[in-house]
Amino acid sequence: MQSKGIVKFFLVLLILICASQFIYLFPIWGAEKKADQYAENQARLAPADQKEEVKKFALAHYLDSISSEKIVKVPVVGTSYTYQELKAKQLALGLDLKGGMSVLLQVDLSDFLKSLSNKSTDPDFKKAIETATAEQKVSQADYITLFADEFKKSGKSLASIFMRNEGLKGQINLNTSDAAVQAIIRQQANATVNETFNRLQKRIDKLGVVQPNISLDKSRDMIMVELPGIENPERARAFLKNAAKLEFWDVYRVSDPGVASGLQEADNRLKLITAGQPDTGKLDSAKMANRGPLFSLLTPTPTQYGTAAVIGTADKNKKQLISSYLTRPEIASLFPQDLEFRWSKDASKGVDGKTGSTYELFALKKAVGKEGPALEGDHVIAAQENLDPTSGQVEVSLKMDGVGAAAWRDLTTKASADNKREVAIVLDSDVVSAPSVRVPITDGNSSITGNYTVQDAQDLAGILTVGRLPAQTEIVQEQTVGPTLGAENIQRSLVSLAVALIAIIVFMSLYYSTGGIVAVIALLANLFFIIGALSSFGTVLTLPGIAGIVLTMGIAVDANVIIYERIREELHQGKALTMAIRDGFVRSAPAIIDGNVTNIISAVVLGYFGLGPVKGFAIVLLIGVLFTLFTSLLVTRLIIEWWTGTKGKDIKFSSSWSENAFKGINVDWMKMRRTAYVCSSAFILAGVIAFFVRGFDLGVDFKGGYSYNVQFDKSKSVNQEALKNALTAGFNNQSTIVKTVSTQNTFNVTTSYLVNESSTEAQDKVTQNLFNAVQKSGLATGDYETFKKTSSPGTHITSSSKVGPMVAADIIRSSLWANFLALALIFIYILIRFRRWQYSTGAVIALFHDVLFILSCFTLFHGLLPFSLEVDQVIVAAVLTISAYSMNDTVIVYDRIREYSRTYSNMSMRDVINAAINSTLSRTIITSFNVLLVVLILFIFGGSSIKGFAFALIVGIFIGTYSSIFIASPIMMDLSKNLNLSDNAKPTIAPPTVVDKKKVVKAKV
């Protein structure tokens, strides 16, 4: 082997880099041990029912307090690292392994465009905004492009809308082209999205989560946030989604002119309208005796309470209808033009101090010349939670900059002089408090009070300190996993890895003797490098990622098998050991490289199009394949040559029982091709028919909706059909599916109920309705709060996810593009490597065959097998992985066909192909056996959440091996009947054994 010194250098370098990642674990473990001790001490002082909560809070607080402290120093280079820096260098566990919450946020650019246009009232502009918002859910294009394309249909120029913006005056004028304006808007939108992303990062830093993961997808204006360890989804959801738009408003009192009378007139006019009578604008005193539609919902504040800022009160479920009444043009015109109605953020408290369901209605007064609040929260420079020393109430104190302090002084001076009038403090369109101003506030300080817990106040203070988000965000996908399920997944994954590793070690050592031991050493080095590399890149390891590691073990063994089988062939031809080793590595290298390039293509495509766990799987697969090439082709050879050369010792590549395995195989494979064509076509046709009759069991990834895994108390006997009926009724007869997840009394519930609603209340309502149905069925063992906790005993939710229709459509498009692009790239690669379209066509048809075969299994057998066969993102990853594996098999055969066609020019193509398949059959069976063994272990020990993925791999391994022999090669032959594949070179040696028209041609050695 040339350049041994370079290989040794990189090997030592890799070992040092990867070892450092493991060495850094020790100071981290030390810091976390101290954190555990601190948390335990704090928990001992807490009441019995609060110990667990106090412990979690204390642990997060301690780790946050040491995050910037230097805890280790590297002696050689003198670099010190903080806990946070070291933690970032470690392999983080994904939500499915650690528990927590994952959220995909879509940055809403509609308000950004409205603001950029100075709130244009142009009807075509408004229509373009509405159309772009609707099309974004089904289109791959970005929002700005959708808006621009729609607005251009009006015939107006984009410049006419945006040239009035003061900030764009130097860039846009009447002569600016639409393309130039669109580019400027996109640039401004990118800045808004980036700033939203940056502020979300700062918010998350204040949430107290260890090793959060946040990434920006610029092409889709989406932000992915992963929060390991979060057990309060409602809190995290509000923390991420709320824009924190803080405003200070003047208010109308009920006694002010036009307020009480406007409400009365609105009630009477609505009564006339809803009664179907023509509205003459005149009041009929006879009809005023009874309450109308407005006052039947809203309880107005009596006018004798003249200083009251609360205009009226109503129950929570009546707010939306009341607001729709008050915003009707014919009703809004009854009130002062500068009046704007807003509801209180929280329900008011009763005389017993308990929060009820009644909300307060306020009438805000727009500032003169602003058409909005008198002061906005952009001038807040600091916020902190504390307790009011007088009332003991939790509040958030605010400090403003100079400009804000001056405006606040003017606002409070005016309010104080006007009979101590109230000032409304509004957060995200809701009134959080409306205190009466008794004296002017001149120092720029104020406070917000409400029904806050200490944690609520901490969250709000953190959000206000960071500042409001430049753009609203909408949760389009969400997933939560309980810590118990995460711990179970870790245990199952480690068992899968350990059993797979032991199985490979035993088989390789027994079959390949001392050569197998070298392969095991290379495999262990491969695993060491993979984990070290993933850690150094800060990769988040998920359950599919662990599956990727297990699969990589099979691929690594595959490479060694190819080498060893070739060495055995060279030895059978009578070559000396040293020459056989050299020729074995040299002649097997092209096949290994070709096969693994297809794996790399699939991994890159998956990484580009995939989201979340699928992207993690792709990264693991890509890194694994690269290290497999390094360890199998270079490290393995380095060890073998050191052992046989430097040490001068013998090495064997077979045991006594395996030495003659697969020798003398003489099968006419091409004779069976038409039977194979018929069988494959029949099965795929059955799958197509099944698709139209019963379809796929689509996962929530592809169809959108809410998905819950509910673990019922072991004492409860669950009737699946009765549960489904109760849930369907609870979800307003919307599509609801109930499936068994595992034998541990766990069921999956999927529903499309309220999936198009983007409000946080919608998700709470779906979860509440789920609990109500479970409770009515007699299966609940606790209250609603216990049911929601992912780590509760008894009946509870172990994991949940939400996928909006926009994300579902995006995932479907991405999956189709991923498969199409992977097949196209593989076709091009095979065409370049083998230089004939017949090879590429045969390979791609075989890949189509494999994909259709796997999908046929999923449509034929779902609901019939005792595990889920949902088609989701992870199954797409499995299909692409199997495509690469199948191509690996095909390339090995193709490579041998090419070699034999050059060497044996006097042989027919049929004989060449049969000889190539026969001579590579040992490699095909052994590698398929090894990978199948690994995947079977993953299927058995990997848990219910990954059984569908493992099943797809099992089917794929069988069908990939089958198609490389019975589909790819035969089709290539049938397409090449009039083509001479040889180079007209004279044969130097004969092939081992070939079959030719029932006459066996023996090998000449």
mmCIF file of N, CA and C in Angstrom, residues 419-510:
data_model
loop_
_atom_site.group_PDB
_atom_site.id
_atom_site.type_symbol
_atom_site.label_atom_id
_atom_site.label_comp_id
_atom_site.label_asym_id
_atom_site.label_seq_id
_atom_site.Cartn_x
_atom_site.Cartn_y
_atom_site.Cartn_z
ATOM 1 N N ASN A 419 -58.482 63.011 36.316
ATOM 2 C CA ASN A 419 -59.230 62.253 37.328
ATOM 3 C C ASN A 419 -58.618 60.872 37.559
ATOM 4 N N LYS A 420 -57.256 60.865 37.594
ATOM 5 C CA LYS A 420 -56.530 59.615 37.848
ATOM 6 C C LYS A 420 -56.986 58.492 36.915
ATOM 7 N N ARG A 421 -57.013 58.812 35.632
ATOM 8 C CA ARG A 421 -57.465 57.870 34.610
ATOM 9 C C ARG A 421 -56.503 56.682 34.481
ATOM 10 N N GLU A 422 -57.050 55.574 34.028
ATOM 11 C CA GLU A 422 -56.256 54.349 33.872
ATOM 12 C C GLU A 422 -55.416 54.394 32.587
ATOM 13 N N VAL A 423 -54.343 53.620 32.606
ATOM 14 C CA VAL A 423 -53.531 53.366 31.416
ATOM 15 C C VAL A 423 -53.510 51.853 31.205
ATOM 16 N N ALA A 424 -53.878 51.426 30.004
ATOM 17 C CA ALA A 424 -53.928 49.984 29.711
ATOM 18 C C ALA A 424 -52.556 49.491 29.240
ATOM 19 N N ILE A 425 -52.086 48.412 29.857
ATOM 20 C CA ILE A 425 -50.839 47.766 29.434
ATOM 21 C C ILE A 425 -51.235 46.514 28.656
ATOM 22 N N VAL A 426 -50.882 46.505 27.364
ATOM 23 C CA VAL A 426 -51.341 45.467 26.442
ATOM 24 C C VAL A 426 -50.149 44.627 25.989
ATOM 25 N N LEU A 427 -50.316 43.312 26.082
ATOM 26 C CA LEU A 427 -49.276 42.378 25.638
ATOM 27 C C LEU A 427 -49.886 41.425 24.620
ATOM 28 N N ASP A 428 -49.351 41.485 23.394
ATOM 29 C CA ASP A 428 -49.851 40.625 22.311
ATOM 30 C C ASP A 428 -51.364 40.730 22.167
ATOM 31 N N SER A 429 -51.826 41.988 22.094
ATOM 32 C CA SER A 429 -53.234 42.337 21.824
ATOM 33 C C SER A 429 -54.171 42.115 22.999
ATOM 34 N N ASP A 430 -53.691 41.604 24.129
ATOM 35 C CA ASP A 430 -54.537 41.397 25.303
ATOM 36 C C ASP A 430 -54.145 42.375 26.405
ATOM 37 N N VAL A 431 -55.140 42.869 27.131
ATOM 38 C CA VAL A 431 -54.887 43.796 28.243
ATOM 39 C C VAL A 431 -54.475 42.983 29.470
ATOM 40 N N VAL A 432 -53.234 43.165 29.921
ATOM 41 C CA VAL A 432 -52.768 42.422 31.093
ATOM 42 C C VAL A 432 -53.082 43.173 32.385
ATOM 43 N N SER A 433 -53.172 44.501 32.332
ATOM 44 C CA SER A 433 -53.586 45.283 33.495
ATOM 45 C C SER A 433 -53.933 46.694 33.035
ATOM 46 N N ALA A 434 -54.726 47.374 33.821
ATOM 47 C CA ALA A 434 -55.123 48.754 33.519
ATOM 48 C C ALA A 434 -55.124 49.551 34.821
ATOM 49 N N PRO A 435 -53.937 49.846 35.360
ATOM 50 C CA PRO A 435 -53.860 50.546 36.646
ATOM 51 C C PRO A 435 -54.247 52.021 36.531
ATOM 52 N N SER A 436 -54.808 52.534 37.611
ATOM 53 C CA SER A 436 -55.136 53.964 37.690
ATOM 54 C C SER A 436 -53.861 54.737 38.020
ATOM 55 N N VAL A 437 -53.599 55.806 37.299
ATOM 56 C CA VAL A 437 -52.387 56.603 37.497
ATOM 57 C C VAL A 437 -52.673 57.693 38.517
ATOM 58 N N ARG A 438 -52.127 57.542 39.725
ATOM 59 C CA ARG A 438 -52.386 58.527 40.786
ATOM 60 C C ARG A 438 -51.402 59.679 40.736
ATOM 61 N N VAL A 439 -50.151 59.377 40.391
ATOM 62 C CA VAL A 439 -49.137 60.433 40.270
ATOM 63 C C VAL A 439 -48.324 60.162 39.012
ATOM 64 N N PRO A 440 -47.809 61.197 38.372
ATOM 65 C CA PRO A 440 -46.992 60.995 37.179
ATOM 66 C C PRO A 440 -45.753 60.154 37.491
ATOM 67 N N ILE A 441 -45.335 59.313 36.524
ATOM 68 C CA ILE A 441 -44.135 58.482 36.671
ATOM 69 C C ILE A 441 -43.049 59.110 35.804
ATOM 70 N N THR A 442 -42.031 59.649 36.438
ATOM 71 C CA THR A 442 -41.027 60.434 35.719
ATOM 72 C C THR A 442 -39.705 59.706 35.503
ATOM 73 N N ASP A 443 -39.502 58.565 36.167
ATOM 74 C CA ASP A 443 -38.197 57.896 36.077
ATOM 75 C C ASP A 443 -38.161 56.756 35.057
ATOM 76 N N GLY A 444 -39.236 56.582 34.292
ATOM 77 C CA GLY A 444 -39.239 55.537 33.268
ATOM 78 C C GLY A 444 -39.462 54.142 33.799
ATOM 79 N N ASN A 445 -39.875 54.021 35.052
ATOM 80 C CA ASN A 445 -40.133 52.706 35.645
ATOM 81 C C ASN A 445 -41.632 52.446 35.725
ATOM 82 N N SER A 446 -42.005 51.188 35.581
ATOM 83 C CA SER A 446 -43.416 50.801 35.718
ATOM 84 C C SER A 446 -43.454 49.315 36.026
ATOM 85 N N SER A 447 -44.644 48.779 36.155
ATOM 86 C CA SER A 447 -44.757 47.346 36.425
ATOM 87 C C SER A 447 -46.018 46.791 35.781
ATOM 88 N N ILE A 448 -45.956 45.489 35.512
ATOM 89 C CA ILE A 448 -47.109 44.782 34.954
ATOM 90 C C ILE A 448 -47.582 43.775 35.997
ATOM 91 N N THR A 449 -48.846 43.814 36.319
ATOM 92 C CA THR A 449 -49.415 42.850 37.265
ATOM 93 C C THR A 449 -50.483 42.034 36.557
ATOM 94 N N GLY A 450 -50.699 40.855 37.044
ATOM 95 C CA GLY A 450 -51.702 39.962 36.480
ATOM 96 C C GLY A 450 -51.746 38.711 37.315
ATOM 97 N N ASN A 451 -52.431 37.711 36.836
ATOM 98 C CA ASN A 451 -52.512 36.451 37.566
ATOM 99 C C ASN A 451 -51.270 35.606 37.266
ATOM 100 N N TYR A 452 -50.098 36.119 37.668
ATOM 101 C CA TYR A 452 -48.842 35.461 37.322
ATOM 102 C C TYR A 452 -48.359 34.557 38.446
ATOM 103 N N THR A 453 -47.827 33.401 38.026
ATOM 104 C CA THR A 453 -47.007 32.619 38.956
ATOM 105 C C THR A 453 -45.585 33.157 38.836
ATOM 106 N N VAL A 454 -44.705 32.696 39.732
ATOM 107 C CA VAL A 454 -43.310 33.155 39.662
ATOM 108 C C VAL A 454 -42.694 32.756 38.320
ATOM 109 N N GLN A 455 -42.986 31.539 37.852
ATOM 110 C CA GLN A 455 -42.426 31.085 36.582
ATOM 111 C C GLN A 455 -42.982 31.894 35.419
ATOM 112 N N ASP A 456 -44.297 32.219 35.456
ATOM 113 C CA ASP A 456 -44.887 33.055 34.410
ATOM 114 C C ASP A 456 -44.177 34.398 34.342
ATOM 115 N N ALA A 457 -43.967 34.988 35.519
ATOM 116 C CA ALA A 457 -43.311 36.298 35.580
ATOM 117 C C ALA A 457 -41.874 36.223 35.075
ATOM 118 N N GLN A 458 -41.169 35.138 35.416
ATOM 119 C CA GLN A 458 -39.799 34.966 34.931
ATOM 120 C C GLN A 458 -39.783 34.872 33.403
ATOM 121 N N ASP A 459 -40.710 34.095 32.852
ATOM 122 C CA ASP A 459 -40.776 33.954 31.406
ATOM 123 C C ASP A 459 -41.060 35.287 30.725
ATOM 124 N N LEU A 460 -42.049 36.022 31.257
ATOM 125 C CA LEU A 460 -42.414 37.304 30.661
ATOM 126 C C LEU A 460 -41.263 38.295 30.750
ATOM 127 N N ALA A 461 -40.586 38.326 31.900
ATOM 128 C CA ALA A 461 -39.438 39.231 32.059
ATOM 129 C C ALA A 461 -38.343 38.881 31.050
ATOM 130 N N GLY A 462 -38.106 37.588 30.861
ATOM 131 C CA GLY A 462 -37.088 37.163 29.895
ATOM 132 C C GLY A 462 -37.447 37.569 28.483
ATOM 133 N N ILE A 463 -38.717 37.400 28.119
ATOM 134 C CA ILE A 463 -39.164 37.764 26.772
ATOM 135 C C ILE A 463 -39.044 39.266 26.546
ATOM 136 N N LEU A 464 -39.477 40.069 27.532
ATOM 137 C CA LEU A 464 -39.448 41.521 27.378
ATOM 138 C C LEU A 464 -38.030 42.065 27.362
ATOM 139 N N THR A 465 -37.124 41.402 28.088
ATOM 140 C CA THR A 465 -35.724 41.840 28.080
ATOM 141 C C THR A 465 -35.112 41.640 26.698
ATOM 142 N N VAL A 466 -35.413 40.491 26.082
ATOM 143 C CA VAL A 466 -34.901 40.219 24.741
ATOM 144 C C VAL A 466 -35.548 41.139 23.712
ATOM 145 N N GLY A 467 -36.819 41.454 23.918
ATOM 146 C CA GLY A 467 -37.541 42.298 22.973
ATOM 147 C C GLY A 467 -38.505 41.491 22.142
ATOM 148 N N ARG A 468 -39.475 42.159 21.567
ATOM 149 C CA ARG A 468 -40.494 41.456 20.796
ATOM 150 C C ARG A 468 -39.922 40.938 19.485
ATOM 151 N N LEU A 469 -40.542 39.881 19.004
ATOM 152 C CA LEU A 469 -40.098 39.291 17.746
ATOM 153 C C LEU A 469 -40.473 40.209 16.590
ATOM 154 N N PRO A 470 -39.584 40.389 15.612
ATOM 155 C CA PRO A 470 -39.900 41.240 14.464
ATOM 156 C C PRO A 470 -41.073 40.721 13.642
ATOM 157 N N ALA A 471 -41.298 39.400 13.695
ATOM 158 C CA ALA A 471 -42.404 38.807 12.947
ATOM 159 C C ALA A 471 -43.071 37.736 13.802
ATOM 160 N N GLN A 472 -44.355 37.576 13.590
ATOM 161 C CA GLN A 472 -45.091 36.536 14.296
ATOM 162 C C GLN A 472 -44.631 35.170 13.801
ATOM 163 N N THR A 473 -44.712 34.168 14.657
ATOM 164 C CA THR A 473 -44.396 32.800 14.267
ATOM 165 C C THR A 473 -45.600 31.912 14.515
ATOM 166 N N GLU A 474 -45.765 30.927 13.660
ATOM 167 C CA GLU A 474 -46.878 29.981 13.795
ATOM 168 C C GLU A 474 -46.320 28.574 13.933
ATOM 169 N N ILE A 475 -46.791 27.849 14.920
ATOM 170 C CA ILE A 475 -46.362 26.461 15.116
ATOM 171 C C ILE A 475 -47.046 25.587 14.075
ATOM 172 N N VAL A 476 -46.251 25.053 13.132
ATOM 173 C CA VAL A 476 -46.815 24.218 12.075
ATOM 174 C C VAL A 476 -46.523 22.739 12.307
ATOM 175 N N GLN A 477 -45.615 22.451 13.224
ATOM 176 C CA GLN A 477 -45.338 21.057 13.584
ATOM 177 C C GLN A 477 -44.820 21.030 15.013
ATOM 178 N N GLU A 478 -45.271 20.058 15.769
ATOM 179 C CA GLU A 478 -44.860 19.966 17.169
ATOM 180 C C GLU A 478 -44.813 18.500 17.587
ATOM 181 N N GLN A 479 -43.853 18.200 18.449
ATOM 182 C CA GLN A 479 -43.741 16.838 18.970
ATOM 183 C C GLN A 479 -43.293 16.896 20.419
ATOM 184 N N THR A 480 -43.912 16.099 21.262
ATOM 185 C CA THR A 480 -43.481 15.977 22.653
ATOM 186 C C THR A 480 -43.275 14.491 22.964
ATOM 187 N N VAL A 481 -42.237 14.221 23.740
ATOM 188 C CA VAL A 481 -41.925 12.842 24.142
ATOM 189 C C VAL A 481 -41.640 12.844 25.635
ATOM 190 N N GLY A 482 -42.270 11.945 26.343
ATOM 191 C CA GLY A 482 -42.072 11.863 27.784
ATOM 192 C C GLY A 482 -40.723 11.274 28.146
ATOM 193 N N PRO A 483 -40.173 11.641 29.295
ATOM 194 C CA PRO A 483 -38.862 11.125 29.711
ATOM 195 C C PRO A 483 -38.844 9.614 29.910
ATOM 196 N N THR A 484 -39.969 9.045 30.331
ATOM 197 C CA THR A 484 -40.036 7.596 30.529
ATOM 198 C C THR A 484 -39.874 6.863 29.206
ATOM 199 N N LEU A 485 -40.589 7.352 28.182
ATOM 200 C CA LEU A 485 -40.476 6.751 26.851
ATOM 201 C C LEU A 485 -39.068 6.940 26.306
ATOM 202 N N GLY A 486 -38.471 8.116 26.555
ATOM 203 C CA GLY A 486 -37.102 8.374 26.114
ATOM 204 C C GLY A 486 -36.114 7.406 26.743
ATOM 205 N N ALA A 487 -36.249 7.177 28.058
ATOM 206 C CA ALA A 487 -35.354 6.248 28.757
ATOM 207 C C ALA A 487 -35.515 4.830 28.212
ATOM 208 N N GLU A 488 -36.762 4.456 27.907
ATOM 209 C CA GLU A 488 -37.024 3.123 27.346
ATOM 210 C C GLU A 488 -36.379 2.988 25.968
ATOM 211 N N ASN A 489 -36.456 4.049 25.155
ATOM 212 C CA ASN A 489 -35.842 4.027 23.828
ATOM 213 C C ASN A 489 -34.325 3.900 23.906
ATOM 214 N N ILE A 490 -33.713 4.606 24.891
ATOM 215 C CA ILE A 490 -32.261 4.515 25.083
ATOM 216 C C ILE A 490 -31.870 3.079 25.425
ATOM 217 N N GLN A 491 -32.613 2.485 26.362
ATOM 218 C CA GLN A 491 -32.307 1.117 26.787
ATOM 219 C C GLN A 491 -32.413 0.145 25.616
ATOM 220 N N ARG A 492 -33.497 0.256 24.855
ATOM 221 C CA ARG A 492 -33.690 -0.644 23.717
ATOM 222 C C ARG A 492 -32.616 -0.430 22.652
ATOM 223 N N SER A 493 -32.225 0.832 22.435
ATOM 224 C CA SER A 493 -31.211 1.133 21.424
ATOM 225 C C SER A 493 -29.859 0.566 21.812
ATOM 226 N N LEU A 494 -29.495 0.717 23.089
ATOM 227 C CA LEU A 494 -28.212 0.175 23.548
ATOM 228 C C LEU A 494 -28.188 -1.342 23.456
ATOM 229 N N VAL A 495 -29.316 -1.962 23.778
ATOM 230 C CA VAL A 495 -29.402 -3.427 23.666
ATOM 231 C C VAL A 495 -29.238 -3.845 22.206
ATOM 232 N N SER A 496 -29.904 -3.107 21.294
ATOM 233 C CA SER A 496 -29.800 -3.411 19.865
ATOM 234 C C SER A 496 -28.359 -3.306 19.388
ATOM 235 N N LEU A 497 -27.681 -2.220 19.788
ATOM 236 C CA LEU A 497 -26.286 -2.028 19.391
ATOM 237 C C LEU A 497 -25.399 -3.154 19.922
ATOM 238 N N ALA A 498 -25.584 -3.474 21.199
ATOM 239 C CA ALA A 498 -24.734 -4.487 21.832
ATOM 240 C C ALA A 498 -24.949 -5.857 21.207
ATOM 241 N N VAL A 499 -26.213 -6.261 21.025
ATOM 242 C CA VAL A 499 -26.501 -7.583 20.458
ATOM 243 C C VAL A 499 -26.008 -7.665 19.017
ATOM 244 N N ALA A 500 -26.217 -6.587 18.236
ATOM 245 C CA ALA A 500 -25.765 -6.580 16.844
ATOM 246 C C ALA A 500 -24.245 -6.695 16.770
ATOM 247 N N LEU A 501 -23.576 -5.968 17.642
ATOM 248 C CA LEU A 501 -22.109 -6.002 17.648
ATOM 249 C C LEU A 501 -21.589 -7.392 18.005
ATOM 250 N N ILE A 502 -22.186 -8.002 19.027
ATOM 251 C CA ILE A 502 -21.772 -9.351 19.442
ATOM 252 C C ILE A 502 -22.010 -10.349 18.313
ATOM 253 N N ALA A 503 -23.168 -10.245 17.655
ATOM 254 C CA ALA A 503 -23.493 -11.176 16.568
ATOM 255 C C ALA A 503 -22.483 -11.061 15.429
ATOM 256 N N ILE A 504 -22.121 -9.815 15.078
ATOM 257 C CA ILE A 504 -21.153 -9.612 13.998
ATOM 258 C C ILE A 504 -19.779 -10.158 14.387
ATOM 259 N N ILE A 505 -19.359 -9.904 15.628
ATOM 260 C CA ILE A 505 -18.054 -10.386 16.104
ATOM 261 C C ILE A 505 -17.981 -11.901 16.036
ATOM 262 N N VAL A 506 -19.034 -12.553 16.496
ATOM 263 C CA VAL A 506 -19.051 -14.024 16.505
ATOM 264 C C VAL A 506 -19.000 -14.570 15.079
ATOM 265 N N PHE A 507 -19.849 -14.039 14.212
ATOM 266 C CA PHE A 507 -19.910 -14.574 12.845
ATOM 267 C C PHE A 507 -18.598 -14.342 12.102
ATOM 268 N N MET A 508 -18.098 -13.097 12.123
ATOM 269 C CA MET A 508 -16.880 -12.777 11.369
ATOM 270 C C MET A 508 -15.682 -13.578 11.868
ATOM 271 N N SER A 509 -15.605 -13.751 13.179
ATOM 272 C CA SER A 509 -14.477 -14.502 13.742
ATOM 273 C C SER A 509 -14.551 -15.970 13.360
ATOM 274 N N LEU A 510 -15.760 -16.536 13.371
ATOM 275 C CA LEU A 510 -15.914 -17.944 13.035
ATOM 276 C C LEU A 510 -15.743 -18.197 11.544
#
